[in-house]
Coordinates of C-alpha atoms and ligand atoms in Angstrom, one line a residue:
M610 CA -12.3 -8.6 16.7
E611 CA -10.6 -10.6 19.4
I612 CA -6.8 -10.3 19.4
S613 CA -5.1 -12.8 21.7
K614 CA -2.1 -11.5 23.7
V615 CA 0.9 -13.3 24.9
T616 CA 2.0 -12.8 28.5
I617 CA 5.8 -12.4 28.6
P618 CA 7.4 -13.2 32.0
E619 CA 9.1 -10.2 33.5
N620 CA 12.5 -11.8 33.3
E621 CA 12.1 -12.4 29.6
L622 CA 11.4 -8.8 28.7
K623 CA 14.3 -7.1 26.9
E624 CA 16.4 -4.5 28.5
K625 CA 15.3 -1.1 27.2
Y626 CA 17.7 1.4 25.8
T627 CA 19.0 3.8 28.4
D628 CA 19.9 6.8 26.2
E629 CA 17.5 7.4 23.4
K630 CA 20.0 9.8 21.7
L631 CA 22.2 6.7 21.0
L632 CA 19.4 4.8 19.2
E633 CA 20.4 4.0 15.7
F634 CA 17.7 3.7 13.0
G635 CA 16.2 0.2 12.8
K636 CA 18.5 -1.7 15.1
T637 CA 16.4 -2.1 18.2
F638 CA 13.0 -3.9 18.4
T639 CA 10.4 -4.0 21.1
D640 CA 9.2 -7.1 23.0
R641 CA 6.1 -7.9 21.0
M642 CA 4.8 -8.2 17.5
F643 CA 1.3 -8.5 15.8
K644 CA 0.7 -11.5 13.6
I645 CA -2.0 -13.0 11.5
E646 CA -1.9 -15.8 8.8
F647 CA -3.8 -16.1 5.6
I648 CA -4.5 -19.8 5.0
N649 CA -7.1 -21.5 2.7
G650 CA -8.3 -18.2 1.4
E651 CA -9.0 -16.5 4.7
W652 CA -7.4 -14.5 7.5
K653 CA -7.0 -16.6 10.7
K654 CA -6.8 -15.5 14.3
P655 CA -5.0 -12.2 15.0
R656 CA -2.6 -12.3 17.9
I657 CA 0.2 -10.5 19.7
T658 CA 3.2 -12.7 20.3
K659 CA 6.7 -12.2 21.5
Y660 CA 9.0 -10.5 19.0
S661 CA 10.8 -13.6 17.8
P662 CA 12.4 -15.2 14.6
L663 CA 10.0 -16.7 12.0
T664 CA 10.1 -20.3 10.9
L665 CA 9.9 -20.4 7.1
E666 CA 10.2 -23.1 4.5
P667 CA 13.6 -22.6 2.6
S668 CA 11.4 -22.7 -0.5
A669 CA 9.1 -19.9 0.8
I670 CA 7.8 -17.9 -2.1
A671 CA 8.8 -14.6 -0.4
L672 CA 12.4 -15.8 -0.3
Q673 CA 12.5 -17.3 -3.7
Y674 CA 10.5 -14.8 -5.8
G675 CA 10.3 -11.7 -3.6
Q676 CA 6.6 -11.8 -2.9
S677 CA 7.0 -9.4 0.0
I678 CA 5.6 -6.0 0.8
F679 CA 5.8 -3.5 3.7
E680 CA 4.9 -0.1 5.0
G681 CA 6.8 2.5 7.1
Q682 CA 5.0 4.5 9.7
K683 CA 5.8 6.2 13.0
A684 CA 4.1 6.8 16.3
Y685 CA 5.2 10.2 17.8
R686 CA 4.9 10.7 21.5
T687 CA 3.2 13.8 22.7
K688 CA 4.0 15.7 25.9
E689 CA 0.9 14.1 27.5
G690 CA 2.2 10.6 26.7
K691 CA -0.2 9.8 23.8
L692 CA 1.1 8.1 20.7
N693 CA 0.2 10.0 17.5
L694 CA -0.1 8.1 14.2
F695 CA 0.1 10.3 11.1
R696 CA -2.5 9.6 8.4
P697 CA -2.4 5.8 9.1
E698 CA -5.3 5.2 6.7
M699 CA -3.0 6.3 3.8
N700 CA -0.5 3.6 4.8
I701 CA -3.2 1.0 4.9
Q702 CA -4.4 2.0 1.5
R703 CA -0.9 2.0 0.0
F704 CA -0.2 -1.4 1.6
N705 CA -3.3 -2.9 -0.1
K706 CA -2.3 -1.3 -3.4
S707 CA 1.1 -2.9 -3.0
A708 CA -0.6 -6.2 -2.2
K709 CA -2.7 -6.1 -5.4
R710 CA 0.4 -5.3 -7.5
M711 CA 2.2 -8.3 -6.0
A712 CA -0.8 -10.7 -6.4
M713 CA -1.2 -10.9 -2.6
P714 CA -4.5 -10.8 -0.6
E715 CA -5.5 -7.5 0.8
V716 CA -5.5 -7.1 4.6
D717 CA -8.8 -6.0 6.2
P718 CA -8.1 -2.3 7.1
E719 CA -9.8 -2.9 10.5
I720 CA -7.5 -5.8 11.3
Y721 CA -4.4 -3.8 10.3
M722 CA -5.6 -0.7 12.4
E723 CA -6.8 -2.7 15.4
G724 CA -3.6 -4.9 15.4
L725 CA -1.4 -1.8 15.3
K726 CA -3.3 0.1 18.0
T727 CA -3.3 -2.9 20.3
L728 CA 0.4 -3.5 19.8
L729 CA 1.3 0.2 20.3
D730 CA -0.7 0.3 23.5
L731 CA 1.3 -2.7 24.9
E732 CA 4.6 -1.2 23.8
R733 CA 4.0 2.4 24.7
E734 CA 6.9 2.6 27.1
W735 CA 9.3 1.9 24.3
T736 CA 8.5 5.2 22.5
P737 CA 11.3 7.7 22.7
K738 CA 10.5 11.2 23.9
N739 CA 12.7 13.6 21.9
I740 CA 11.5 15.5 18.8
G741 CA 13.0 13.6 15.9
S742 CA 12.8 10.3 17.7
A743 CA 9.8 8.0 17.4
L744 CA 8.5 4.4 17.4
Y745 CA 9.0 3.3 13.8
I746 CA 6.3 0.8 12.6
R747 CA 7.0 -1.8 10.0
P748 CA 3.9 -3.7 8.8
T749 CA 5.0 -6.5 6.5
M750 CA 3.4 -9.3 4.4
I751 CA 5.2 -12.2 2.9
G752 CA 4.2 -15.2 0.8
T753 CA 5.0 -18.2 3.1
Q754 CA 4.0 -21.2 1.0
G755 CA 7.0 -23.5 0.3
R756 CA 7.2 -24.4 -3.4
L757 CA 9.2 -23.7 -6.4
G758 CA 7.7 -22.4 -9.6
V759 CA 6.8 -18.8 -10.3
V760 CA 3.3 -18.6 -9.0
P761 CA 1.7 -16.6 -6.1
S762 CA 1.9 -18.1 -2.7
N763 CA -1.3 -19.6 -1.3
E764 CA -0.4 -18.7 2.3
Y765 CA 0.7 -15.4 3.7
L766 CA 1.9 -13.9 7.0
F767 CA 1.0 -10.3 7.9
Y768 CA 2.9 -8.9 10.8
I769 CA 3.8 -5.6 12.5
I770 CA 7.0 -5.0 14.3
L771 CA 8.1 -1.8 16.2
A772 CA 11.5 -0.2 16.4
P773 CA 12.3 2.8 18.7
V774 CA 14.4 5.1 16.4
G775 CA 16.4 8.3 16.5
P776 CA 16.9 10.6 13.5
Y777 CA 17.2 8.7 10.2
F778 CA 20.4 10.7 9.3
P779 CA 22.8 10.7 12.2
E780 CA 23.6 14.3 11.6
G781 CA 20.0 15.3 12.3
F782 CA 18.2 18.1 10.6
K783 CA 21.1 19.3 8.5
P784 CA 21.7 19.4 4.7
I785 CA 22.5 16.1 3.2
K786 CA 24.6 15.1 0.2
I787 CA 23.0 13.1 -2.6
W788 CA 24.5 11.0 -5.4
V789 CA 22.6 11.2 -8.7
S790 CA 22.5 7.7 -10.2
E791 CA 23.3 8.2 -13.9
R792 CA 23.6 4.5 -14.9
Y793 CA 21.3 2.5 -12.7
I794 CA 17.6 3.0 -12.4
R795 CA 15.1 2.2 -9.7
A796 CA 11.8 1.7 -11.6
A797 CA 10.5 1.7 -15.2
P798 CA 7.0 2.5 -16.4
G799 CA 4.9 -0.7 -16.0
G800 CA 7.2 -2.0 -13.2
T801 CA 6.7 -2.0 -9.5
G802 CA 8.0 1.5 -8.6
S803 CA 4.8 2.7 -7.0
A804 CA 4.5 -0.4 -4.8
K805 CA 6.4 -0.8 -1.5
T806 CA 7.8 -4.2 -2.4
A807 CA 11.1 -5.6 -1.1
G808 CA 12.7 -6.1 -4.6
N809 CA 12.7 -2.3 -5.3
Y810 CA 14.9 -1.8 -2.3
G811 CA 17.1 -4.9 -2.9
A812 CA 17.8 -3.6 -6.4
S813 CA 18.9 -0.2 -4.9
L814 CA 21.4 -1.6 -2.4
M815 CA 24.5 -1.8 -4.6
I816 CA 24.4 1.8 -5.8
G817 CA 23.3 3.0 -2.3
Q818 CA 26.4 1.4 -0.8
K819 CA 28.7 2.9 -3.5
A820 CA 27.2 6.4 -2.8
L821 CA 27.7 5.9 1.0
K822 CA 31.3 4.9 0.6
K823 CA 31.9 8.1 -1.4
G824 CA 30.3 10.2 1.4
Y825 CA 26.8 10.7 0.1
N826 CA 23.7 10.0 2.3
Q827 CA 21.2 8.9 -0.4
V828 CA 20.8 8.2 -4.1
L829 CA 18.6 10.3 -6.4
W830 CA 16.9 8.2 -9.1
L831 CA 16.3 9.5 -12.6
D832 CA 13.6 8.3 -15.0
A833 CA 14.4 5.0 -16.7
I834 CA 13.7 6.0 -20.3
H835 CA 15.6 9.3 -20.7
K836 CA 17.8 9.1 -17.6
K837 CA 17.2 12.8 -17.4
Y838 CA 14.2 13.6 -15.2
V839 CA 14.3 13.5 -11.4
E840 CA 12.1 10.9 -9.8
E841 CA 12.8 10.3 -6.1
V842 CA 15.4 9.5 -3.5
G843 CA 16.1 6.1 -1.9
A844 CA 13.6 6.6 1.0
M845 CA 12.1 10.0 0.2
N846 CA 10.3 12.0 -2.4
I847 CA 12.1 15.1 -3.4
F848 CA 11.1 18.8 -3.8
F849 CA 12.9 21.7 -5.5
V850 CA 12.1 25.4 -4.9
Y851 CA 12.5 28.0 -7.6
N852 CA 11.1 31.5 -7.3
D853 CA 9.1 30.3 -4.2
I854 CA 7.4 27.6 -6.3
L855 CA 7.7 24.0 -5.2
Y856 CA 8.3 21.4 -7.8
T857 CA 8.1 17.6 -7.3
A858 CA 7.9 14.7 -9.8
P859 CA 4.4 13.7 -10.9
L860 CA 3.0 10.3 -10.0
E861 CA 1.4 9.3 -13.3
S862 CA 4.4 7.3 -14.6
G863 CA 3.8 4.8 -11.7
T864 CA 7.5 4.7 -11.1
I865 CA 7.5 6.7 -7.9
L866 CA 6.3 5.8 -4.4
P867 CA 3.3 8.0 -3.6
G868 CA 4.6 9.3 -0.3
L869 CA 2.2 10.5 2.3
T870 CA 4.7 13.0 3.5
R871 CA 4.8 14.2 -0.1
A872 CA 1.0 14.6 -0.2
S873 CA 1.1 16.4 3.2
V874 CA 3.9 18.8 2.1
I875 CA 1.9 19.7 -1.0
Q876 CA -1.2 20.4 1.1
M877 CA 0.7 22.5 3.7
A878 CA 2.7 24.4 1.1
N879 CA -0.6 25.3 -0.7
D880 CA -2.1 26.4 2.6
F881 CA 0.9 28.6 3.3
G882 CA 0.2 30.3 -0.1
Y883 CA 3.0 28.7 -2.2
T884 CA 2.3 27.2 -5.6
V885 CA 3.2 23.6 -5.9
K886 CA 3.8 22.0 -9.4
E887 CA 3.9 18.3 -9.9
E888 CA 6.1 18.5 -13.0
A889 CA 9.1 16.6 -14.3
L890 CA 12.3 18.5 -13.7
S891 CA 15.4 17.6 -15.7
M892 CA 18.9 17.4 -14.2
E893 CA 20.0 20.0 -16.8
E894 CA 17.5 22.5 -15.4
I895 CA 18.6 21.7 -11.8
V896 CA 22.3 22.1 -12.6
M897 CA 21.5 25.4 -14.3
G898 CA 19.5 26.5 -11.2
T899 CA 22.5 25.8 -8.9
K900 CA 24.7 27.8 -11.2
D901 CA 22.5 30.9 -11.6
G902 CA 21.1 30.7 -8.1
T903 CA 17.5 30.4 -9.2
L904 CA 17.3 27.0 -7.4
Q905 CA 16.6 28.3 -3.9
E906 CA 16.1 25.1 -2.0
C907 CA 15.8 21.4 -2.2
F908 CA 14.5 18.9 0.3
G909 CA 13.5 15.3 0.7
A910 CA 10.2 14.2 2.3
G911 CA 9.5 10.8 3.8
T912 CA 8.3 9.2 7.1
A913 CA 11.7 7.8 8.0
A914 CA 13.7 11.1 7.5
S915 CA 10.8 13.5 7.9
I916 CA 12.0 16.6 5.9
A917 CA 15.7 16.5 5.0
P918 CA 17.3 19.6 3.5
V919 CA 19.6 18.7 0.5
G920 CA 22.8 20.8 0.2
C921 CA 24.6 19.0 -2.6
L922 CA 23.8 16.9 -5.7
R923 CA 26.7 15.0 -7.3
Y924 CA 26.1 14.7 -11.0
Q925 CA 28.4 14.2 -14.0
G926 CA 31.5 14.1 -11.8
K927 CA 30.7 17.5 -10.1
E928 CA 29.2 18.5 -6.8
H929 CA 26.4 21.0 -7.3
I930 CA 25.8 23.0 -4.2
I931 CA 22.3 24.3 -3.3
N932 CA 21.7 27.4 -1.1
D933 CA 25.4 27.5 0.1
F934 CA 24.7 24.2 1.8
K935 CA 22.3 25.8 4.2
T936 CA 18.7 24.9 5.2
G937 CA 16.3 27.2 3.3
G938 CA 13.4 29.1 4.8
I939 CA 10.6 27.1 3.1
T940 CA 12.3 23.8 4.0
Q941 CA 12.5 24.9 7.6
K942 CA 8.9 26.2 7.7
I943 CA 7.5 22.9 6.3
Y944 CA 9.7 20.8 8.6
S945 CA 8.6 22.7 11.7
S946 CA 4.9 22.7 10.8
L947 CA 4.9 19.0 10.1
I948 CA 6.8 18.2 13.3
D949 CA 4.4 20.4 15.3
I950 CA 1.4 18.5 14.0
Q951 CA 3.0 15.0 14.4
Y952 CA 4.2 15.6 18.0
G953 CA 0.9 17.3 19.0
I954 CA 2.7 20.6 19.7
V955 CA -0.1 22.4 17.8
D956 CA -3.7 21.4 17.1
D957 CA -3.9 19.3 14.0
P958 CA -6.0 21.5 11.6
Y959 CA -6.3 18.7 9.0
G960 CA -7.6 15.7 11.0
W961 CA -4.4 13.8 10.1
I962 CA -3.6 12.5 13.6
V963 CA -5.0 9.3 15.1
S964 CA -4.0 9.1 18.8
V965 CA -3.5 5.9 20.7
Ligands
LIG1169 C1 11.2 5.0 -2.4 C2 10.4 5.8 -1.4 N1 10.0 7.0 -1.8 C3 9.3 7.9 -0.9 C4 9.1 7.5 0.3 C5 8.3 8.4 1.3 O1 7.0 7.9 1.6 P1 6.3 8.3 2.9 O2 6.2 9.8 2.9 O3 4.9 7.7 2.8 O4 7.1 7.8 4.0 C6 9.5 6.3 0.8 C7 9.3 5.9 2.2 O5 9.3 4.9 2.6 C8 10.2 5.4 -0.1 O6 10.7 4.2 0.3

């Protein structure tokens, strides 16, 4: 596959960040992007262009009806200067599942992967070096046809942009506070919860902002039917530890994003000898666990935040503190093991890493 590449004159290249510790999540973008259009039923010529604004019809279907999907991945820089992708084939698979759910064409996995590798190779210098920092990857597909009427677009744009990022939570690897949403829900059975589509996130903004204003980092979503069982957090899946057994919500309801960090945590925890149960936990059980101390640990798991210890859940007007607001041993062990594989500090025993 031939990917054409723009040559950007030296004086048009962006000024790079000077201190990667000051990088805020998702606010800086690199010089280039990967692009390919879907027109007349086929994917056209893939190319690397300058990172620049898109020209869209005001009536574009992505803008009017939300036909828009994306992925979230990271490239981690190793000591030797390689860029490590973590299980990228899972992102591609999930992207194409989201595409199917949103009546969009699938992207050829080879085009996605080759486009990503070519872009990363050109933008290598933008990758931060510190553990906890990375080059965040945002593959996106939008319906670009300009027309009103609720039908799928007949034209699409697939693109990949890159953002050098620091830690997702400014406080770094420290326990976070979570607001449990009692009134609003994220996804109902039969809806789009398991797809990474823009509307799921748009619908979460209002309550997310409310939680942030009150001093909470994320929102925990409960199931739509009973408003009782824990599902996931805004940008992470969530795990609870009782009696050295890890619990996380099952995926069968189709209301939860099947995180690849979640899948990796389950595998690593099993290999460490822990039992992992994919079972619905109710808020009642969790509150009880914080009171009688049987709830040992709680952590979020996702690409953006990696592993995030949870120190407090705010539910029914009260703050429920977990493990004295300290990071637990299992959370720490899983975090370190994951980071070690991602940054190439240890050999990857699973074959999860693809180096560029
Ligand atoms: C709603 C939601 N849940 C969970 C996750 C974690 O998924 P992953 O581990 O694949 O990043 C994400 C990540 O983007 C998310 O948006």
